[in-house]
């Protein structure tokens, strides 16, 4: 007969899910007909699932999503949004991330680009892909502060942006960036090209990004590494903030 002290050992040994499954088997006669091997397999599956869930939760926290609950399953497919459900489901498989490709999501203000890029980021976390969500302005601020500190943190931060498996840059070129930040962005995209997956979300078309980058040569160098060969999602349709607010009010 197993005691509470016995079950507590599972927690101490850091296999709590196995202990919880064993407790269920002991308390529920429906499991009595299973063989010993079948019960062990169920305990192992429970522990494996629990560990995977914890890892996914950790990756979501580390991604720093503004909307951590954003997910592909909750994307709204209105006819006027020109968003293909099957296509998005394929993107959620993250083969393009494994292929180290660039995805560009473009929509006007309120069109849902931020939610969509975070939903795709969440899908990547579910597939155990390390992800980082940020805004371009925040990248510039982060690197500028580190550069000013002169404590070596600038290189650590640059490496983090260069090396994360999936980097999501939201609000891309919403405001102009100075020459030094353009150099930073070039170095990040150069390091990621063909080596890591990247999502760019913007209100502007790529041909408008030129106007936000100081220096024609630097602008060409950056955009060549982003726009050339990228996958594009052009979101049309209503302002989703207004749509959701109206829907909530009516419900």
XYZ file of N, CA and C in Angstrom, residues 59-166:
324
model
N 9.432 29.018 -22.672
C 9.761 29.679 -23.939
C 8.830 30.860 -24.196
N 7.542 30.706 -23.845
C 6.592 31.804 -24.021
C 6.974 32.979 -23.124
N 7.378 32.697 -21.891
C 7.814 33.772 -20.988
C 9.053 34.469 -21.536
N 9.999 33.680 -22.007
C 11.244 34.250 -22.517
C 11.027 35.039 -23.805
N 9.958 34.724 -24.547
C 9.685 35.430 -25.805
C 9.256 36.874 -25.560
N 8.726 37.153 -24.360
C 8.312 38.510 -23.988
C 7.202 39.043 -24.882
N 6.242 38.187 -25.182
C 5.102 38.626 -25.976
C 4.311 39.696 -25.238
N 3.826 40.655 -25.971
C 2.916 41.641 -25.399
C 1.560 41.010 -25.146
N 1.199 40.044 -26.002
C -0.035 39.275 -25.859
C 0.340 37.791 -25.794
N 0.733 37.300 -24.629
C 1.185 35.909 -24.528
C 0.116 34.869 -24.857
N -1.148 35.288 -24.823
C -2.221 34.346 -25.137
C -2.577 34.294 -26.611
N -1.895 35.070 -27.433
C -2.185 35.073 -28.872
C -1.910 33.699 -29.468
N -2.855 33.165 -30.217
C -2.651 31.837 -30.807
C -3.377 31.742 -32.144
N -2.882 30.869 -32.977
C -3.424 30.683 -34.313
C -4.893 30.273 -34.259
N -5.247 29.491 -33.255
C -6.623 28.996 -33.152
C -7.636 30.128 -32.974
N -7.197 31.264 -32.450
C -8.111 32.374 -32.189
C -8.084 33.463 -33.251
N -7.331 33.249 -34.307
C -7.299 34.228 -35.402
C -8.678 34.290 -36.061
N -9.153 35.488 -36.337
C -10.479 35.687 -36.928
C -10.347 35.778 -38.447
N -11.095 34.924 -39.147
C -11.005 34.859 -40.601
C -12.241 35.511 -41.230
N -12.240 36.821 -41.288
C -13.296 37.528 -41.991
C -12.993 37.516 -43.490
N -14.022 37.435 -44.338
C -13.788 37.375 -45.788
C -12.924 38.513 -46.303
N -13.126 39.722 -45.761
C -12.391 40.880 -46.255
C -10.959 40.950 -45.747
N -10.561 40.040 -44.852
C -9.195 40.087 -44.329
C -8.175 39.446 -45.278
N -8.636 38.761 -46.282
C -7.748 38.098 -47.255
C -6.717 37.213 -46.557
N -7.169 36.517 -45.519
C -6.279 35.649 -44.746
C -6.711 34.210 -44.934
N -5.844 33.396 -45.503
C -6.172 32.010 -45.822
C -5.876 31.103 -44.630
N -6.903 30.399 -44.160
C -6.763 29.566 -42.962
C -5.794 28.415 -43.178
N -5.879 27.763 -44.318
C -4.986 26.628 -44.603
C -3.536 27.095 -44.698
N -3.339 28.225 -45.328
C -1.990 28.760 -45.459
C -1.407 29.097 -44.085
N -2.212 29.717 -43.246
C -1.741 30.084 -41.922
C -1.451 28.844 -41.080
N -2.264 27.804 -41.252
C -2.027 26.551 -40.534
C -0.687 25.943 -40.940
N -0.336 26.065 -42.209
C 0.975 25.570 -42.671
C 2.097 26.383 -42.049
N 1.923 27.691 -41.998
C 2.945 28.538 -41.393
C 3.130 28.195 -39.918
N 2.041 27.804 -39.256
C 2.111 27.457 -37.835
C 2.902 26.174 -37.601
N 3.132 25.382 -38.649
C 3.974 24.189 -38.527
C 5.442 24.562 -38.384
N 5.767 25.799 -38.770
C 7.101 26.390 -38.573
C 8.203 25.784 -39.426
N 7.834 25.153 -40.524
C 8.868 24.657 -41.445
C 9.696 25.812 -41.994
N 9.055 26.950 -42.209
C 9.763 28.125 -42.742
C 10.784 28.649 -41.733
N 10.501 28.484 -40.442
C 11.473 28.881 -39.418
C 12.682 27.958 -39.491
N 12.424 26.673 -39.587
C 13.513 25.706 -39.709
C 14.318 25.960 -40.977
N 13.651 26.502 -41.999
C 14.339 26.833 -43.244
C 15.035 28.185 -43.212
N 14.989 28.848 -42.041
C 15.685 30.137 -41.838
C 15.206 31.205 -42.816
N 13.890 31.277 -43.004
C 13.317 32.249 -43.919
C 12.842 33.503 -43.183
N 12.472 34.506 -43.977
C 11.914 35.756 -43.454
C 10.444 35.833 -43.839
N 9.593 36.203 -42.889
C 8.182 36.434 -43.175
C 7.872 37.899 -42.894
N 7.173 38.540 -43.807
C 6.797 39.940 -43.654
C 5.280 40.030 -43.581
N 4.773 40.615 -42.494
C 3.340 40.804 -42.304
C 3.044 42.295 -42.379
N 2.169 42.684 -43.289
C 1.874 44.099 -43.505
C 0.378 44.351 -43.348
N 0.043 45.349 -42.556
C -1.349 45.789 -42.438
C -1.373 47.218 -41.942
N -2.467 47.885 -42.175
C -2.634 49.229 -41.648
C -2.846 49.149 -40.136
N -2.847 50.302 -39.483
C -3.027 50.346 -38.035
C -4.317 49.642 -37.631
N -4.197 48.743 -36.646
C -5.371 48.015 -36.156
C -5.747 46.819 -36.990
N -4.947 46.517 -38.017
C -5.292 45.407 -38.904
C -5.030 44.031 -38.334
N -4.297 43.958 -37.231
C -4.081 42.666 -36.589
C -2.721 42.052 -36.819
N -1.780 42.837 -37.345
C -0.452 42.280 -37.631
C 0.280 41.882 -36.355
N 0.141 42.684 -35.293
C 0.843 42.382 -34.043
C 0.325 41.088 -33.433
N -1.001 40.922 -33.446
C -1.577 39.680 -32.909
C -1.114 38.485 -33.734
N -1.133 38.640 -35.054
C -0.782 37.517 -35.918
C 0.677 37.111 -35.749
N 1.585 38.084 -35.678
C 2.997 37.715 -35.540
C 3.253 37.063 -34.184
N 2.524 37.484 -33.142
C 2.689 36.846 -31.839
C 2.040 35.460 -31.806
N 0.952 35.284 -32.543
C 0.332 33.962 -32.643
C 1.278 32.978 -33.323
N 1.961 33.437 -34.363
C 2.946 32.588 -35.032
C 4.140 32.325 -34.107
N 4.496 33.329 -33.309
C 5.559 33.129 -32.329
C 5.177 32.106 -31.286
N 3.924 32.146 -30.856
C 3.439 31.165 -29.894
C 3.458 29.765 -30.495
N 3.106 29.673 -31.776
C 3.158 28.376 -32.466
C 4.582 27.846 -32.491
N 5.549 28.747 -32.666
C 6.960 28.339 -32.651
C 7.360 27.832 -31.269
N 6.910 28.517 -30.220
C 7.221 28.067 -28.854
C 6.668 26.671 -28.604
N 5.473 26.399 -29.128
C 4.873 25.074 -28.963
C 5.723 23.997 -29.628
N 6.485 24.402 -30.622
C 7.380 23.458 -31.299
C 8.798 23.555 -30.752
N 8.894 24.131 -29.569
C 10.147 24.227 -28.814
C 11.212 25.028 -29.547
N 10.763 26.070 -30.243
C 11.671 26.981 -30.935
C 11.828 28.246 -30.096
N 13.044 28.550 -29.706
C 13.302 29.753 -28.911
C 12.931 30.991 -29.722
N 12.129 31.865 -29.134
C 11.554 33.002 -29.845
C 11.744 34.282 -29.044
N 11.900 35.400 -29.732
C 11.966 36.715 -29.084
C 11.080 37.677 -29.853
N 10.127 38.295 -29.139
C 9.258 39.313 -29.727
C 9.685 40.683 -29.234
N 9.801 41.642 -30.146
C 10.177 42.996 -29.766
C 9.744 43.965 -30.853
N 9.810 45.252 -30.548
C 9.556 46.304 -31.527
C 10.894 46.849 -31.999
N 10.923 47.370 -33.230
C 12.187 47.906 -33.739
C 12.673 49.058 -32.864
N 11.761 49.915 -32.419
C 12.157 51.031 -31.562
C 12.776 50.540 -30.262
N 12.272 49.424 -29.743
C 12.821 48.869 -28.499
C 14.203 48.264 -28.719
N 14.427 47.661 -29.887
C 15.759 47.152 -30.211
C 16.760 48.304 -30.229
N 16.385 49.388 -30.902
C 17.272 50.552 -30.987
C 17.563 51.116 -29.601
N 16.537 51.251 -28.781
C 16.716 51.781 -27.425
C 17.586 50.851 -26.587
N 17.329 49.562 -26.695
C 18.088 48.564 -25.936
C 19.572 48.627 -26.280
N 19.876 48.702 -27.566
C 21.274 48.722 -28.003
C 21.941 50.066 -27.715
N 21.187 51.138 -27.837
C 21.751 52.458 -27.538
C 22.154 52.564 -26.069
N 21.311 52.056 -25.189
C 21.622 52.085 -23.753
C 22.848 51.225 -23.447
N 22.900 50.049 -24.077
C 24.036 49.159 -23.845
C 25.327 49.756 -24.387
N 25.238 50.420 -25.522
C 26.415 51.054 -26.116
C 26.922 52.173 -25.209
N 26.004 52.948 -24.662
C 26.378 54.055 -23.782
C 26.978 53.564 -22.472
N 26.534 52.400 -22.009
C 27.021 51.859 -20.733
C 28.490 51.454 -20.821
N 28.945 51.062 -22.005
C 30.345 50.674 -22.217
C 30.813 49.607 -21.222
N 29.930 48.652 -20.965
C 30.262 47.578 -20.033
C 30.295 46.210 -20.702
N 30.268 46.217 -22.026
C 30.301 44.958 -22.762
C 28.940 44.354 -23.030
N 27.891 44.934 -22.426
C 26.557 44.369 -22.604
C 26.041 44.560 -24.027
N 26.581 45.552 -24.740
C 26.147 45.786 -26.123
C 26.366 44.544 -26.974
N 27.523 43.921 -26.842
C 27.835 42.742 -27.654
C 26.969 41.544 -27.246
N 26.665 41.427 -25.960
C 25.790 40.355 -25.495
C 24.388 40.510 -26.071
N 23.900 41.751 -26.065
C 22.558 42.002 -26.592
C 22.521 41.784 -28.098
N 23.543 42.225 -28.798
C 23.601 41.997 -30.244
C 23.586 40.512 -30.550
N 24.371 39.755 -29.812
C 24.414 38.304 -30.028
C 23.049 37.670 -29.786
N 22.331 38.180 -28.783
C 21.011 37.629 -28.484
C 20.055 37.852 -29.656
N 20.088 39.039 -30.237
C 19.227 39.324 -31.387
C 19.663 38.528 -32.620
N 20.938 38.328 -32.757
C 21.453 37.600 -33.922
C 21.148 36.101 -33.846
N 21.168 35.543 -32.645
C 21.214 34.089 -32.524
C 19.899 33.423 -32.146
N 18.908 34.163 -31.633
C 17.655 33.519 -31.251
C 17.045 32.850 -32.486
N 16.438 31.698 -32.302
C 15.959 30.913 -33.444
C 14.908 31.665 -34.268
N 13.987 32.342 -33.583
C 12.979 33.136 -34.283
C 12.924 34.520 -33.649
